[in-house]
mmCIF file of C-alpha atoms in Angstrom:
data_model
loop_
_atom_site.group_PDB
_atom_site.id
_atom_site.type_symbol
_atom_site.label_atom_id
_atom_site.label_comp_id
_atom_site.label_asym_id
_atom_site.label_seq_id
_atom_site.Cartn_x
_atom_site.Cartn_y
_atom_site.Cartn_z
ATOM 1 C CA MET O 208 0.000 0.000 0.000
ATOM 2 C CA THR O 209 1.387 3.405 -0.973
ATOM 3 C CA ALA O 210 1.319 6.479 1.266
ATOM 4 C CA ARG O 211 0.179 9.785 -0.242
ATOM 5 C CA ILE O 212 2.666 12.610 0.337
ATOM 6 C CA ILE O 213 2.673 16.406 -0.063
ATOM 7 C CA LEU O 214 5.773 18.624 0.015
ATOM 8 C CA VAL O 215 5.722 22.180 1.407
ATOM 9 C CA ASP O 216 8.691 24.557 1.072
ATOM 10 C CA ASP O 217 9.137 28.059 -0.324
ATOM 11 C CA HIS O 218 12.529 27.239 -1.895
ATOM 12 C CA PRO O 219 12.153 25.769 -5.429
ATOM 13 C CA ILE O 220 15.521 24.000 -5.303
ATOM 14 C CA ILE O 221 14.613 22.179 -2.096
ATOM 15 C CA LEU O 222 11.216 21.245 -3.513
ATOM 16 C CA THR O 223 12.858 19.869 -6.636
ATOM 17 C CA GLY O 224 15.219 17.734 -4.574
ATOM 18 C CA LEU O 225 12.469 16.460 -2.308
ATOM 19 C CA ARG O 226 10.235 15.619 -5.247
ATOM 20 C CA ALA O 227 13.029 13.646 -6.917
ATOM 21 C CA LEU O 228 13.583 11.774 -3.660
ATOM 22 C CA VAL O 229 9.898 10.956 -3.202
ATOM 23 C CA LEU O 230 9.421 9.865 -6.825
ATOM 24 C CA GLY O 231 12.257 7.390 -6.307
ATOM 25 C CA LEU O 232 10.473 5.642 -3.428
ATOM 26 C CA PRO O 233 8.017 3.050 -4.752
ATOM 27 C CA ASP O 234 5.784 3.017 -1.666
ATOM 28 C CA LEU O 235 5.091 6.771 -1.805
ATOM 29 C CA GLU O 236 2.627 8.552 -4.073
ATOM 30 C CA PHE O 237 3.471 12.192 -4.720
ATOM 31 C CA VAL O 238 0.167 14.110 -4.765
ATOM 32 C CA GLY O 239 1.264 17.745 -4.719
ATOM 33 C CA GLN O 240 3.585 20.498 -3.566
ATOM 34 C CA ALA O 241 3.096 23.965 -2.136
ATOM 35 C CA THR O 242 5.195 27.059 -1.563
ATOM 36 C CA SER O 243 2.882 28.807 0.904
ATOM 37 C CA ALA O 244 0.666 28.008 3.869
ATOM 38 C CA SER O 245 -2.544 28.756 1.985
ATOM 39 C CA GLN O 246 -1.547 26.434 -0.861
ATOM 40 C CA ALA O 247 -0.606 23.734 1.635
ATOM 41 C CA LEU O 248 -3.934 23.906 3.469
ATOM 42 C CA ALA O 249 -5.836 23.701 0.191
ATOM 43 C CA LEU O 250 -3.778 20.702 -0.933
ATOM 44 C CA VAL O 251 -4.282 18.857 2.340
ATOM 45 C CA ARG O 252 -8.019 19.462 2.106
ATOM 46 C CA ASP O 253 -8.266 18.386 -1.534
ATOM 47 C CA ARG O 254 -5.699 15.562 -1.729
ATOM 48 C CA THR O 255 -5.977 14.044 1.807
ATOM 49 C CA PRO O 256 -2.310 13.043 2.135
ATOM 50 C CA ASP O 257 -1.042 10.499 4.624
ATOM 51 C CA ILE O 258 2.140 12.471 5.243
ATOM 52 C CA VAL O 259 3.374 16.048 4.732
ATOM 53 C CA ILE O 260 6.999 17.196 4.577
ATOM 54 C CA LEU O 261 6.886 20.741 5.904
ATOM 55 C CA ASP O 262 9.361 23.624 6.011
ATOM 56 C CA MET O 263 9.631 25.389 9.363
ATOM 57 C CA GLY O 264 10.284 28.859 7.932
ATOM 58 C CA LEU O 265 7.431 29.638 5.563
ATOM 59 C CA PRO O 266 6.656 33.309 4.819
ATOM 60 C CA GLY O 267 3.566 34.700 6.514
ATOM 61 C CA MET O 268 2.978 31.691 8.767
ATOM 62 C CA SER O 269 5.410 29.546 10.737
ATOM 63 C CA GLY O 270 5.628 25.859 9.995
ATOM 64 C CA LEU O 271 4.488 25.104 13.530
ATOM 65 C CA THR O 272 1.336 27.182 13.111
ATOM 66 C CA LEU O 273 0.666 25.575 9.746
ATOM 67 C CA ALA O 274 1.137 22.123 11.296
ATOM 68 C CA GLU O 275 -1.457 22.980 13.937
ATOM 69 C CA ARG O 276 -3.881 24.100 11.222
ATOM 70 C CA ILE O 277 -3.310 20.925 9.223
ATOM 71 C CA LEU O 278 -3.811 18.664 12.240
ATOM 72 C CA GLU O 279 -6.960 20.500 13.313
ATOM 73 C CA GLY O 280 -8.577 19.655 9.994
ATOM 74 C CA ALA O 281 -6.881 16.308 9.360
ATOM 75 C CA PRO O 282 -5.655 14.853 12.667
ATOM 76 C CA ALA O 283 -4.499 11.572 11.115
ATOM 77 C CA THR O 284 -1.999 13.375 8.861
ATOM 78 C CA LEU O 285 1.643 12.630 9.677
ATOM 79 C CA ILE O 286 4.007 15.607 9.533
ATOM 80 C CA VAL O 287 7.782 15.677 9.152
ATOM 81 C CA MET O 288 9.365 19.060 9.802
ATOM 82 C CA LEU O 289 12.341 20.107 7.651
ATOM 83 C CA THR O 290 14.265 22.939 9.256
ATOM 84 C CA HIS O 291 17.507 24.801 9.921
ATOM 85 C CA TYR O 292 16.681 25.175 13.622
ATOM 86 C CA GLU O 293 18.785 22.948 15.887
ATOM 87 C CA GLU O 294 17.664 24.315 19.267
ATOM 88 C CA SER O 295 15.958 21.786 21.538
ATOM 89 C CA SER O 296 13.153 24.277 22.221
ATOM 90 C CA TYR O 297 12.036 23.976 18.597
ATOM 91 C CA VAL O 298 12.085 20.181 18.812
ATOM 92 C CA GLN O 299 9.953 20.358 21.965
ATOM 93 C CA LYS O 300 7.467 22.723 20.330
ATOM 94 C CA ALA O 301 7.266 20.456 17.293
ATOM 95 C CA LEU O 302 6.553 17.359 19.382
ATOM 96 C CA LYS O 303 3.965 19.204 21.422
ATOM 97 C CA THR O 304 2.242 20.344 18.230
ATOM 98 C CA GLY O 305 1.977 16.749 17.044
ATOM 99 C CA ILE O 306 4.776 16.723 14.464
ATOM 100 C CA ARG O 307 6.232 13.218 14.147
ATOM 101 C CA GLY O 308 9.567 13.861 12.441
ATOM 102 C CA TYR O 309 12.217 16.568 12.804
ATOM 103 C CA VAL O 310 14.984 16.700 10.167
ATOM 104 C CA LEU O 311 17.672 19.329 9.653
ATOM 105 C CA LYS O 312 17.958 20.762 6.138
ATOM 106 C CA ALA O 313 21.719 20.227 6.212
ATOM 107 C CA SER O 314 21.183 16.485 6.552
ATOM 108 C CA SER O 315 21.383 13.911 3.779
ATOM 109 C CA SER O 316 18.414 12.677 1.775
ATOM 110 C CA ASP O 317 18.812 9.324 3.537
ATOM 111 C CA LYS O 318 17.671 10.960 6.770
ATOM 112 C CA VAL O 319 14.573 12.348 5.099
ATOM 113 C CA THR O 320 13.806 8.857 3.824
ATOM 114 C CA GLN O 321 14.401 7.393 7.274
ATOM 115 C CA ALA O 322 12.136 9.995 8.855
ATOM 116 C CA ILE O 323 9.353 9.158 6.405
ATOM 117 C CA ARG O 324 9.727 5.433 7.078
ATOM 118 C CA THR O 325 9.786 5.955 10.838
ATOM 119 C CA VAL O 326 6.678 8.103 11.099
ATOM 120 C CA LEU O 327 4.734 5.903 8.684
ATOM 121 C CA SER O 328 5.505 2.937 10.951
ATOM 122 C CA GLY O 329 4.137 4.807 13.971
ATOM 123 C CA GLY O 330 7.339 6.184 15.474
ATOM 124 C CA ILE O 331 8.903 9.579 16.106
ATOM 125 C CA TYR O 332 12.052 10.560 14.209
ATOM 126 C CA ILE O 333 14.556 13.148 15.477
ATOM 127 C CA ASP O 334 17.607 13.942 13.332
ATOM 128 C CA SER O 335 20.730 12.128 14.514
ATOM 129 C CA GLU O 336 22.522 15.497 14.672
ATOM 130 C CA LEU O 337 20.193 16.147 17.615
ATOM 131 C CA GLU O 338 20.849 12.730 19.124
ATOM 132 C CA GLU O 339 22.135 14.245 22.369
ATOM 133 C CA TYR O 340 18.704 15.787 22.881
ATOM 134 C CA ARG O 341 16.872 12.610 21.879
ATOM 135 C CA SER O 342 19.052 10.399 24.090
ATOM 136 C CA GLU O 343 18.504 12.684 27.073
ATOM 137 C CA TRP O 344 14.768 12.729 26.377
ATOM 138 C CA ILE O 345 14.573 8.924 26.302
ATOM 139 C CA ARG O 346 16.863 8.557 29.330
ATOM 140 C CA LYS O 347 14.747 10.858 31.460
ATOM 141 C CA LEU O 348 11.598 9.151 30.285
ATOM 142 C CA SER O 349 12.925 5.740 31.333
ATOM 143 C CA GLN O 350 14.029 7.051 34.741
ATOM 144 C CA ALA O 351 10.931 9.084 35.530
ATOM 145 C CA PRO O 352 8.466 7.363 37.882
ATOM 146 C CA SER O 353 5.241 6.219 36.304
ATOM 147 C CA PRO O 354 2.338 8.497 37.176
ATOM 148 C CA ALA O 355 -0.369 7.127 39.409
ATOM 149 C CA PRO O 356 -3.475 5.717 37.751
ATOM 150 C CA ALA O 357 -5.646 8.629 36.732
ATOM 151 C CA ALA O 358 -9.309 9.113 37.478
ATOM 152 C CA VAL O 359 -11.065 9.695 34.179
ATOM 153 C CA PRO O 360 -14.694 10.180 33.095
ATOM 154 C CA ASN O 361 -15.179 6.533 32.135
ATOM 155 C CA GLY O 362 -13.243 4.818 34.922
ATOM 156 C CA THR O 363 -9.664 4.700 36.213
ATOM 157 C CA LEU O 364 -6.574 3.885 34.190
ATOM 158 C CA THR O 365 -4.661 0.882 35.447
ATOM 159 C CA ASN O 366 -0.885 1.018 35.883
ATOM 160 C CA ARG O 367 -0.445 -1.075 32.749
ATOM 161 C CA GLU O 368 -2.750 1.185 30.703
ATOM 162 C CA VAL O 369 -0.749 4.222 31.819
ATOM 163 C CA GLN O 370 2.515 2.476 30.932
ATOM 164 C CA VAL O 371 1.355 1.556 27.432
ATOM 165 C CA LEU O 372 -0.253 4.925 26.720
ATOM 166 C CA ARG O 373 2.811 6.788 27.928
ATOM 167 C CA LEU O 374 5.083 4.891 25.547
ATOM 168 C CA ALA O 375 2.591 5.431 22.714
ATOM 169 C CA ALA O 376 2.569 9.178 23.443
ATOM 170 C CA VAL O 377 6.318 9.463 22.816
ATOM 171 C CA GLY O 378 6.116 7.647 19.518
ATOM 172 C CA HIS O 379 6.639 3.940 20.137
ATOM 173 C CA SER O 380 4.722 1.509 17.954
ATOM 174 C CA ASN O 381 2.700 -1.331 19.503
ATOM 175 C CA LYS O 382 5.491 -3.727 18.539
ATOM 176 C CA GLU O 383 8.125 -1.598 20.276
ATOM 177 C CA ILE O 384 5.946 -1.231 23.379
ATOM 178 C CA ALA O 385 5.414 -5.004 23.522
ATOM 179 C CA ARG O 386 9.170 -5.576 23.436
ATOM 180 C CA ARG O 387 9.874 -2.937 26.096
ATOM 181 C CA VAL O 388 7.273 -4.084 28.619
ATOM 182 C CA GLY O 389 7.384 -7.814 27.919
ATOM 183 C CA LEU O 390 3.855 -8.241 26.617
ATOM 184 C CA GLY O 391 2.344 -9.639 23.444
ATOM 185 C CA ILE O 392 1.301 -7.189 20.749
ATOM 186 C CA LYS O 393 -2.364 -8.156 21.188
ATOM 187 C CA SER O 394 -2.155 -7.337 24.901
ATOM 188 C CA VAL O 395 -0.587 -3.967 24.143
ATOM 189 C CA GLU O 396 -3.340 -3.225 21.632
ATOM 190 C CA THR O 397 -5.940 -4.101 24.247
ATOM 191 C CA TYR O 398 -4.422 -1.881 26.958
ATOM 192 C CA ARG O 399 -4.038 0.984 24.485
ATOM 193 C CA TYR O 400 -7.629 0.614 23.305
ATOM 194 C CA ARG O 401 -8.989 0.549 26.869
ATOM 195 C CA ALA O 402 -6.974 3.600 27.902
ATOM 196 C CA CYS O 403 -8.058 5.585 24.836
ATOM 197 C CA LYS O 404 -11.678 4.608 25.372
ATOM 198 C CA LYS O 405 -11.605 5.733 29.002
ATOM 199 C CA LEU O 406 -9.907 9.027 28.114
ATOM 200 C CA MET O 407 -11.977 9.540 24.958
ATOM 201 C CA LEU O 408 -8.841 9.818 22.803
ATOM 202 C CA HIS O 409 -9.706 9.205 19.178
ATOM 203 C CA SER O 410 -6.432 9.634 17.288
ATOM 204 C CA ARG O 411 -2.664 9.430 17.565
ATOM 205 C CA LEU O 412 -2.579 13.221 17.893
ATOM 206 C CA ASP O 413 -4.979 13.017 20.852
ATOM 207 C CA ILE O 414 -2.578 10.613 22.579
ATOM 208 C CA ILE O 415 0.398 12.911 21.955
ATOM 209 C CA ARG O 416 -1.443 15.961 23.260
ATOM 210 C CA TYR O 417 -2.622 14.068 26.325
ATOM 211 C CA GLY O 418 0.948 12.954 26.968
ATOM 212 C CA ALA O 419 2.281 16.497 26.549
ATOM 213 C CA SER O 420 -0.352 17.918 28.901
ATOM 214 C CA HIS O 421 0.610 15.352 31.556
ATOM 215 C CA GLY O 422 4.364 15.917 31.302
ATOM 216 C CA TRP O 423 5.181 12.680 29.500
ATOM 217 C CA ILE O 424 6.867 14.408 26.574
ATOM 218 C CA LEU O 425 8.187 17.835 27.517
ATOM 219 C CA ASP O 426 8.620 17.791 31.292
ATOM 220 C CA ILE O 427 10.749 14.671 31.671
#
């Protein structure tokens, strides 16, 4: 099954390179490109892409704001941010917004490909040039105590439901969660489903935002 992809950047040379890259990947279907926020929003509405490669520094509207607009209208859309910004604060803002991949423009095309593959498989990709930030993020996450089961409108989350949802919020796939916590994939799917049902979370973006609001992503 092919994934539909849109490219958004105001630099024609970068767009040309990205398009050549995408057209060389057999499991991706290129469905459009945009050089402005308004064009991008129209394309997302009309072409319903699975994934968007998005420039951080668009004129008139930041990439982060555009990402928020895209996800408001199409919450299942996966977004990979392409940027010059290396500061960890930008990575944090991107994750909080719901962006799934963060790649530096100075990086090789292989990293863009890897980011696409990672987010399509359910993970979060952070450029290896920012590995110090990513490693610290994961280390703190693994050392932080698990939050107590939360009282929610439709019941109380169990410790296991919290554990699974927390790992899902930071980008781990069900397979990765199963390996980390020593459960079968079916069990992980069940705990994730129960937690989402209790919390009334309906999409991957809902899980990320819930995790961010509870300190699972940014305050670790």
